[in-house]
CSV table of C-alpha atoms in Angstrom, one decimal:
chain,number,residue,atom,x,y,z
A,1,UNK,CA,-19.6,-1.2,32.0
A,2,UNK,CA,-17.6,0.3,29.0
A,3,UNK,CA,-20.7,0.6,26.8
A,4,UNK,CA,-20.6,4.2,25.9
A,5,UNK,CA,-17.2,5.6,27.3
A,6,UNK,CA,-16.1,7.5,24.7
A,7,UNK,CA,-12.8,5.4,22.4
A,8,UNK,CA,-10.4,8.2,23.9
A,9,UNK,CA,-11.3,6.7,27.0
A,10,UNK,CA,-10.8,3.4,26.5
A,11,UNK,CA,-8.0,3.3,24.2
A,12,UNK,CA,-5.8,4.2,27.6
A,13,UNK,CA,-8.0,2.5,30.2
A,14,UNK,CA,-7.3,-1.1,28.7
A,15,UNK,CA,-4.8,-3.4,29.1
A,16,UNK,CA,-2.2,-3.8,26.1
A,17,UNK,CA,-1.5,-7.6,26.8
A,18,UNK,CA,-3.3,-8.4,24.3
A,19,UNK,CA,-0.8,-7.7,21.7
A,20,UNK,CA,2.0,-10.1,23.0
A,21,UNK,CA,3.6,-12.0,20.3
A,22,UNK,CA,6.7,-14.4,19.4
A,23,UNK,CA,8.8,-12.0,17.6
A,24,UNK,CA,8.7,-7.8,17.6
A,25,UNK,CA,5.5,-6.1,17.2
A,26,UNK,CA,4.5,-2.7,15.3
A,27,UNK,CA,1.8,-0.5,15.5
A,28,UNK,CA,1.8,1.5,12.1
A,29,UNK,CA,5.0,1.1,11.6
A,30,UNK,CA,6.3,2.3,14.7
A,31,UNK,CA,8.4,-0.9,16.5
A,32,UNK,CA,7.1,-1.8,19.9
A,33,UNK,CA,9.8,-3.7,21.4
A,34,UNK,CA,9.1,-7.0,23.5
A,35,UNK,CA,13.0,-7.7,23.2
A,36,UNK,CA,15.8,-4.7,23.8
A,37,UNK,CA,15.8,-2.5,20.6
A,38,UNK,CA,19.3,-2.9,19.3
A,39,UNK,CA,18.2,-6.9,19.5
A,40,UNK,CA,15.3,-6.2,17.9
A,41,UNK,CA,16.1,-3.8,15.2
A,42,UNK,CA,18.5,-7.0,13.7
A,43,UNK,CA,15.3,-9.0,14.2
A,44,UNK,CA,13.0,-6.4,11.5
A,45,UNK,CA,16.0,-6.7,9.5
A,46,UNK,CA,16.6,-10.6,9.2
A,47,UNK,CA,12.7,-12.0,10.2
A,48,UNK,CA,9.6,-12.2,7.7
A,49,UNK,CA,7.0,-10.0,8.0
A,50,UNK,CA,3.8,-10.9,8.6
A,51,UNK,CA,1.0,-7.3,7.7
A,52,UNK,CA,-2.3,-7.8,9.5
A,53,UNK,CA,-5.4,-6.8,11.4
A,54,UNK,CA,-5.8,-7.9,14.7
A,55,UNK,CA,-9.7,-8.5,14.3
A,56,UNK,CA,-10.1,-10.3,10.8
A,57,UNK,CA,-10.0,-13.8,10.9
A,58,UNK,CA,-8.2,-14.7,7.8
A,59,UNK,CA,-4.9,-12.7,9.7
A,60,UNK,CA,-5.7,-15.1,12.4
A,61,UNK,CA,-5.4,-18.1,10.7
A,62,UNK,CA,-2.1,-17.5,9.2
A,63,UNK,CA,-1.2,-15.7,13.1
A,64,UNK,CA,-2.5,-19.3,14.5
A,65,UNK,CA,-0.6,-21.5,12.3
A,66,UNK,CA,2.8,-19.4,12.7
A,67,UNK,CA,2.2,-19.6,16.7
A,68,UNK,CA,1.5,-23.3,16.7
A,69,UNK,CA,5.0,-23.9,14.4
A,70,UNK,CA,6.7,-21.6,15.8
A,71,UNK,CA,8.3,-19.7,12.9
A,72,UNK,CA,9.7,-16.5,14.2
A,73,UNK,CA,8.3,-13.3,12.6
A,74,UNK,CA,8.0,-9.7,12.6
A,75,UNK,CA,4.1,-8.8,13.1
A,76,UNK,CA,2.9,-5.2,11.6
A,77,UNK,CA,-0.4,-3.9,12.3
A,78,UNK,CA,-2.0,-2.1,9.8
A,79,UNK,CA,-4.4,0.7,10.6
A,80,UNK,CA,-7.6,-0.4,9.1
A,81,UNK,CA,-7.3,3.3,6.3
A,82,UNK,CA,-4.1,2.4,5.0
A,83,UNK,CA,-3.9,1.5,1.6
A,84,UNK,CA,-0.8,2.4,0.8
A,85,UNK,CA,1.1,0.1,2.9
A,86,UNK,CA,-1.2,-3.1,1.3
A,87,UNK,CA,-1.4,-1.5,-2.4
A,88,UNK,CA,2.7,-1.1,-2.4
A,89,UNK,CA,3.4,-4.5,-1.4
A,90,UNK,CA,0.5,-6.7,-3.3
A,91,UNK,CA,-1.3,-4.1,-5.5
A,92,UNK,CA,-4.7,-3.7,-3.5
A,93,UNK,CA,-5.8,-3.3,0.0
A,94,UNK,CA,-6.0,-6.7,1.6
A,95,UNK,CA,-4.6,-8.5,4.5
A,96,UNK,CA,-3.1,-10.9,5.8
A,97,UNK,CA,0.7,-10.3,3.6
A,98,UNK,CA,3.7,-12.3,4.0
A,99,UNK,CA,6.5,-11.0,2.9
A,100,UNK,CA,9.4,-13.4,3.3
A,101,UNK,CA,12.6,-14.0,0.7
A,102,UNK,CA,10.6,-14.7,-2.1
A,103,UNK,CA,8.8,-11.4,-2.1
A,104,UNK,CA,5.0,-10.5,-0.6
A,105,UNK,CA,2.2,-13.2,-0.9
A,106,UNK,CA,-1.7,-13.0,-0.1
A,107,UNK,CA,-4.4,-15.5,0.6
A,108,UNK,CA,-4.1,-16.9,4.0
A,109,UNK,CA,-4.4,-20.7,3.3
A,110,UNK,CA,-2.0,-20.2,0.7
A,111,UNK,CA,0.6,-19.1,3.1
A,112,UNK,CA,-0.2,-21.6,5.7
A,113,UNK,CA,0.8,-24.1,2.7
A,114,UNK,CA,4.1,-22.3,2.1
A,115,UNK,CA,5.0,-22.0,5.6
A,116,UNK,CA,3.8,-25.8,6.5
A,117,UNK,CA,5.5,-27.2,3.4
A,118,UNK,CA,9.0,-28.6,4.7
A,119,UNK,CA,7.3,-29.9,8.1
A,120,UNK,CA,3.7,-30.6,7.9
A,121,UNK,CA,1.6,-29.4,11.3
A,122,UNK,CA,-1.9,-29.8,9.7
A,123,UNK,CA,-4.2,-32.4,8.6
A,124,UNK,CA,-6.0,-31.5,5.3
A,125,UNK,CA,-9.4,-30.3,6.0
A,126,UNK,CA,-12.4,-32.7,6.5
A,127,UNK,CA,-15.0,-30.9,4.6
A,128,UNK,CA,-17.5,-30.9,7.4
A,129,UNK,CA,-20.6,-29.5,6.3
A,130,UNK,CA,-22.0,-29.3,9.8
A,131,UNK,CA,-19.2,-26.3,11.3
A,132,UNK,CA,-19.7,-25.0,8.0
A,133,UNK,CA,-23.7,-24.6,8.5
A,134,UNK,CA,-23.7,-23.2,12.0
A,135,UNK,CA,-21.3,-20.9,10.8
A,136,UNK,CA,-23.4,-19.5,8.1
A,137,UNK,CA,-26.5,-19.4,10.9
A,138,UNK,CA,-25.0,-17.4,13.2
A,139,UNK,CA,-23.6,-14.8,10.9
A,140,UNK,CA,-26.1,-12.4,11.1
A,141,UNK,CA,-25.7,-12.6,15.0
A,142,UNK,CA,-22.1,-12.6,14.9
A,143,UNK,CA,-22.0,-9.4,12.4
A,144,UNK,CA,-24.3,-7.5,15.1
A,145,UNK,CA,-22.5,-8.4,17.7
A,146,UNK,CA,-19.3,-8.3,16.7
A,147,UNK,CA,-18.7,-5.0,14.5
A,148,UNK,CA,-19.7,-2.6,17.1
A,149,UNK,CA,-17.2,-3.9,19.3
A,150,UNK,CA,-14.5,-3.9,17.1
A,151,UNK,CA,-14.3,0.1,16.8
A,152,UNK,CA,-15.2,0.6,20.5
A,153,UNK,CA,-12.1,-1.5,22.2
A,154,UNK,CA,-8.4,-0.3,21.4
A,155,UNK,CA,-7.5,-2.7,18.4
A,156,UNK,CA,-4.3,-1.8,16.8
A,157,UNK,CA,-6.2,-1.4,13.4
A,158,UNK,CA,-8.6,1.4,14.7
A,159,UNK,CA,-6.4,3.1,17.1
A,160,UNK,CA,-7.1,6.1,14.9
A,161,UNK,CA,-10.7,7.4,14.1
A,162,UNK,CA,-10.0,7.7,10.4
A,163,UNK,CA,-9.3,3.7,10.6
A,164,UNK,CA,-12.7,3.5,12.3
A,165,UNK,CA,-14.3,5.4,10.2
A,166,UNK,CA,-13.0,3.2,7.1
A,167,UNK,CA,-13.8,0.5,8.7
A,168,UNK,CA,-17.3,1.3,9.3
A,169,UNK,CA,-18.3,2.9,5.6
A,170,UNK,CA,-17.2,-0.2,4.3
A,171,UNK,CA,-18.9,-3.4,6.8
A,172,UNK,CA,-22.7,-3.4,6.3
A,173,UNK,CA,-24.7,-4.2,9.6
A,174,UNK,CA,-27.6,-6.4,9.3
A,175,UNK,CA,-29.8,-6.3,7.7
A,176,UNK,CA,-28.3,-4.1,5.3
A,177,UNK,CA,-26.5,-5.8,2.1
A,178,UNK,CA,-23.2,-4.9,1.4
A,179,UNK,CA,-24.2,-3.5,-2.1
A,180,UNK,CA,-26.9,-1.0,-0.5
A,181,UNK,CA,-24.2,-0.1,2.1
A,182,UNK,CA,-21.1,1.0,0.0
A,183,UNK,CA,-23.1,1.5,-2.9
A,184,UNK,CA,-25.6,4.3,-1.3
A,185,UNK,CA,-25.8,7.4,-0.4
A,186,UNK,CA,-26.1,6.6,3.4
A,187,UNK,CA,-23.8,8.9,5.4
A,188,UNK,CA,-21.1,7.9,8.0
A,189,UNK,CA,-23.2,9.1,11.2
A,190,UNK,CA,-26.3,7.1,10.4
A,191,UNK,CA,-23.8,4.2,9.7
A,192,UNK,CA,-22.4,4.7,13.2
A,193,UNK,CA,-25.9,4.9,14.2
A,194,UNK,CA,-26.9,1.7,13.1
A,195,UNK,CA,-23.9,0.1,14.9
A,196,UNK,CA,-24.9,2.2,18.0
A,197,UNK,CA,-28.2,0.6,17.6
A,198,UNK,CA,-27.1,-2.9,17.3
A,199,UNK,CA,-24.9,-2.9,20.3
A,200,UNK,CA,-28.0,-1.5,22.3
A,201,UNK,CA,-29.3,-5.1,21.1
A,202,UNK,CA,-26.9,-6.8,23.1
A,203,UNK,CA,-29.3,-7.6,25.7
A,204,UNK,CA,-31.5,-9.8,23.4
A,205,UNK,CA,-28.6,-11.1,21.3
A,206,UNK,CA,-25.7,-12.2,23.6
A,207,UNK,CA,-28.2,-14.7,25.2
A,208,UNK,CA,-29.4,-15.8,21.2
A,209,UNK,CA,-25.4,-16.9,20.9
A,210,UNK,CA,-25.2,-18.4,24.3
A,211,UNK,CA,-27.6,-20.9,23.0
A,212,UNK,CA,-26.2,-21.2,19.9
A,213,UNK,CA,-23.0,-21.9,21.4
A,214,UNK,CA,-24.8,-24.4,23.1
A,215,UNK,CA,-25.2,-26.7,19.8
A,216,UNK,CA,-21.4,-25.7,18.4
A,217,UNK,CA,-20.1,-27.5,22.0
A,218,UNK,CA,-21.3,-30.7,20.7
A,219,UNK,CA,-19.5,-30.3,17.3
A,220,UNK,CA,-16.0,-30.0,18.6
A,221,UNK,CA,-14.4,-33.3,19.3
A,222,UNK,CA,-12.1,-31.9,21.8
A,223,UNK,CA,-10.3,-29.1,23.5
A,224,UNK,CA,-7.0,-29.6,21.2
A,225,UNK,CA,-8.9,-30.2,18.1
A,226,UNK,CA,-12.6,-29.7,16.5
A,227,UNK,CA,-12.2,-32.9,13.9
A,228,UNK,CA,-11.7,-36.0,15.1
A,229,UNK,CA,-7.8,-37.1,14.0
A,230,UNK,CA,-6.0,-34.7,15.3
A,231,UNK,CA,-5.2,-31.2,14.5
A,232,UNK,CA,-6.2,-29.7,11.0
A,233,UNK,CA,-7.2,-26.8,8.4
A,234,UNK,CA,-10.8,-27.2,10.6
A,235,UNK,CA,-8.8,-26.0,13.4
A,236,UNK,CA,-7.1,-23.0,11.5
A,237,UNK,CA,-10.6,-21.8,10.6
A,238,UNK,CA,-12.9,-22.5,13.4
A,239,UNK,CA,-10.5,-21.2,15.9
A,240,UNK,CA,-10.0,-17.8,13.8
A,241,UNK,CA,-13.4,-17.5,13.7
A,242,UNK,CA,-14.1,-17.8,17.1
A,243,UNK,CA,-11.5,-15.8,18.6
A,244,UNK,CA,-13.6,-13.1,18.9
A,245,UNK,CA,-16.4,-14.1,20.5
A,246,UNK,CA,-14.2,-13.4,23.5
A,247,UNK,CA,-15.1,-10.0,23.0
A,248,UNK,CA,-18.6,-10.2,23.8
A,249,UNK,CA,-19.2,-9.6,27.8
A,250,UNK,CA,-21.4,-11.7,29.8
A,251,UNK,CA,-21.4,-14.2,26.6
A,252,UNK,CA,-21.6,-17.9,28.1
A,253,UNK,CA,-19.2,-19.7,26.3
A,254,UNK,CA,-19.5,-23.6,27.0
A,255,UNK,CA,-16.6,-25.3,28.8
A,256,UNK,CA,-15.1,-27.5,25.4
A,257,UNK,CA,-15.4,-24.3,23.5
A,258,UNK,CA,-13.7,-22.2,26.3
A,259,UNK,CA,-10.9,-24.8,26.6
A,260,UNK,CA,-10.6,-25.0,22.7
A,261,UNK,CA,-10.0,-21.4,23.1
A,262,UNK,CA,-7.8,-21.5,25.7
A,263,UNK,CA,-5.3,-23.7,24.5
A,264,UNK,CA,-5.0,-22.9,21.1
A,265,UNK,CA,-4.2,-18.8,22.7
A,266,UNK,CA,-1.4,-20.3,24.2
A,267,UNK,CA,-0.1,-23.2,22.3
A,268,UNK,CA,-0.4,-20.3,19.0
A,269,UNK,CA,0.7,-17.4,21.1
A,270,UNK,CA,-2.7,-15.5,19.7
A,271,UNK,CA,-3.9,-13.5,22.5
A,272,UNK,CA,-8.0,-13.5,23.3
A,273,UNK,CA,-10.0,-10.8,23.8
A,274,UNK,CA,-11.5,-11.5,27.5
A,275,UNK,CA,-9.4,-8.3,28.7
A,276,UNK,CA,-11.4,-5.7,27.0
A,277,UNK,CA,-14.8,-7.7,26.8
A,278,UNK,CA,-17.7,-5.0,26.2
C-alpha cells in the first residue's frame, strides 16, 4: 500500500517504464537516452520537440496522435514550476508546445491538425453529446481522485517538491472553486491537507467510478475506437482523458474500456499508469 510513504520514497521505489517513448526523452532538460548518446544528441538536434506534462490530458492528446502516426520527436518534460521554459518559447506558462521548423505552436488540436495535415489519421469529431455529459458528471470524482495522486507517484513534472507545490496552489479540490482557491488567502499546508483528505476518501469514491465506469462501457463502440466509423478526434480526447484512471488502485475498469486502453498505449506508444497505481 503506497498511501502515505513519503514522495522520497516512492520517487525511487517505482518503476520508470512508464516514460518509454519513440524518440529521446528529457527530464528538465537533462537527455535520458533510449538510443546511444552520440545517436541521440543528432536526434535533439534534427527532430521536433514536443514540451509536456506527463499528467495533463491536452499533452496526451497531441502524445496520442504523434504515437499513432508515428512522427518521430524529441519529448521534454517540463517540471510543473517552470515558467521560464513555456514563457520563452510561447509567451506564457502552458503546455503542450511544438516546436518544429516553423517555430513553437500551442493548442493541442491545433497541432494534431498541423501534424495530420499531409496524411489524414483522424475522422472529424462526431459531436457526441453523451461522452461529453458523463464526462462533465464525473468531474468532481475524477478531480478527487485524481489530483492527489498525481503529486504522490514519481511523474516527471513533480519530481521536485517546488513543482508539487505549484501544482497544488494552483488546482482547487472539490468542492472548492478555482476563484476561492488561487484567489484566497488559504495557505499551502491546508491545501495539502485537503488533498490528504480526499485521498483518505478513496474508499467511498473508487467504488462511486467503478459504477460510473459501468455506464461509460456501453458508450464505447469498440476497443479500437469509441465512435462508430472508425478512429477519430473522439478518440484523441476520450483516450487522454482516461489515461489516468489507470492510476487509481483497486479501480474496476470494465473489459471494453480496459482494452480501449490497452491498445491505444501501445498502438500510440503512451505508457499507462497501472505500474504506480495508489
Amino acid at each position: 500500500n503506497l498511501v502515505g510513504m513519503p514522495v522520497s520514497v516512492l520517487l525511487y521505489a517505482l518503476p520508470f517504464q512508464l516514460f518509454s517513448t519513440a524518440s529521446a526523452y528529457h527530464f528538465h532538460g537533462v537527455q535520458r537516452s533510449v538510443v546511444p548518446l552520440r545517436a541521440a544528441a543528432s536526434m535533439a538536434e534534427t527532430l521536433p520537440k514536443l514540451y509536456v506534462y506527463d499528467h495533463c490530458p491536452f499533452c496526451v492528446r497531441v502524445r496520442f496522435a504523434l504515437g499513432l502516426k508515428g512522427v518521430k520527436h524529441n519529448l521534454q518534460f517540463m517540471a510543473n514550476d517552470d515558467v521560464e521554459t513555456p514563457t520563452a518559447l510561447i509567451g506564457k506558462k502552458i503546455a503542450p508546445i511544438w516546436v518544429d521548423d516553423d517555430g513553437p505552436m500551442a493548442e493541442s488540436l491545433d497541432i494534431i491538425q498541423k501534424v495530420d495535415a499531409a496524411s489524414p489519421m483522424f475522422r472529424p469529431a462526431s459531436g457526441r453529446t453523451d461522452l461529453k455529459a458523463w464526462q462533465k458528471k464525473v468531474q468532481t470524482l475524477m478531480r478527487k481522485l485524481q489530483r492527489p495522486r498525481y503529486v504522490l507517484v514519481p511523474l516527471p513534472e513533480f519530481m521536485q517538491k517546488d513543482g508539487r507545490d505549484a501544482f497544488v496552489m494552483n488546482h482547487q479540490m472539490p468542492p472548492y472553486e478555482k476563484a476561492n482557491w488561487k484567489g484566497g488567502d488559504m495557505p499551502l499546508k491546508l491545501k495539502y491537507q485537503k488533498y490528504d483528505e480526499a485521498l483518505a476518501e478513496s474508499a467511498d469514491l473508487v467504488p462511486q467510478l467503478s459504477e460510473a465506469l459501468l455506464e461509460l462501457e456501453t458508450l464505447i463502440f469498440c476497443e479500437t475506437c469509441c465512435t462508430e466509423g472508425g478512429l477519430s478526434y473522439d478518440d484523441i480526447d476520450l483516450w487522454a482523458r482516461l489515461r489516468s484512471i489507470t492510476l487509481i488502485k483497486g479501480l474496476d475498469i470494465p473489459p471494453k474500456i480496459r482494452g480501449y486502453l490497452d491498445h491505444f498505449s501501445e498502438k500510440a506508444d503512451c505508457p499507462l499508469y497501472d505500474v504506480m497505481a495508489v
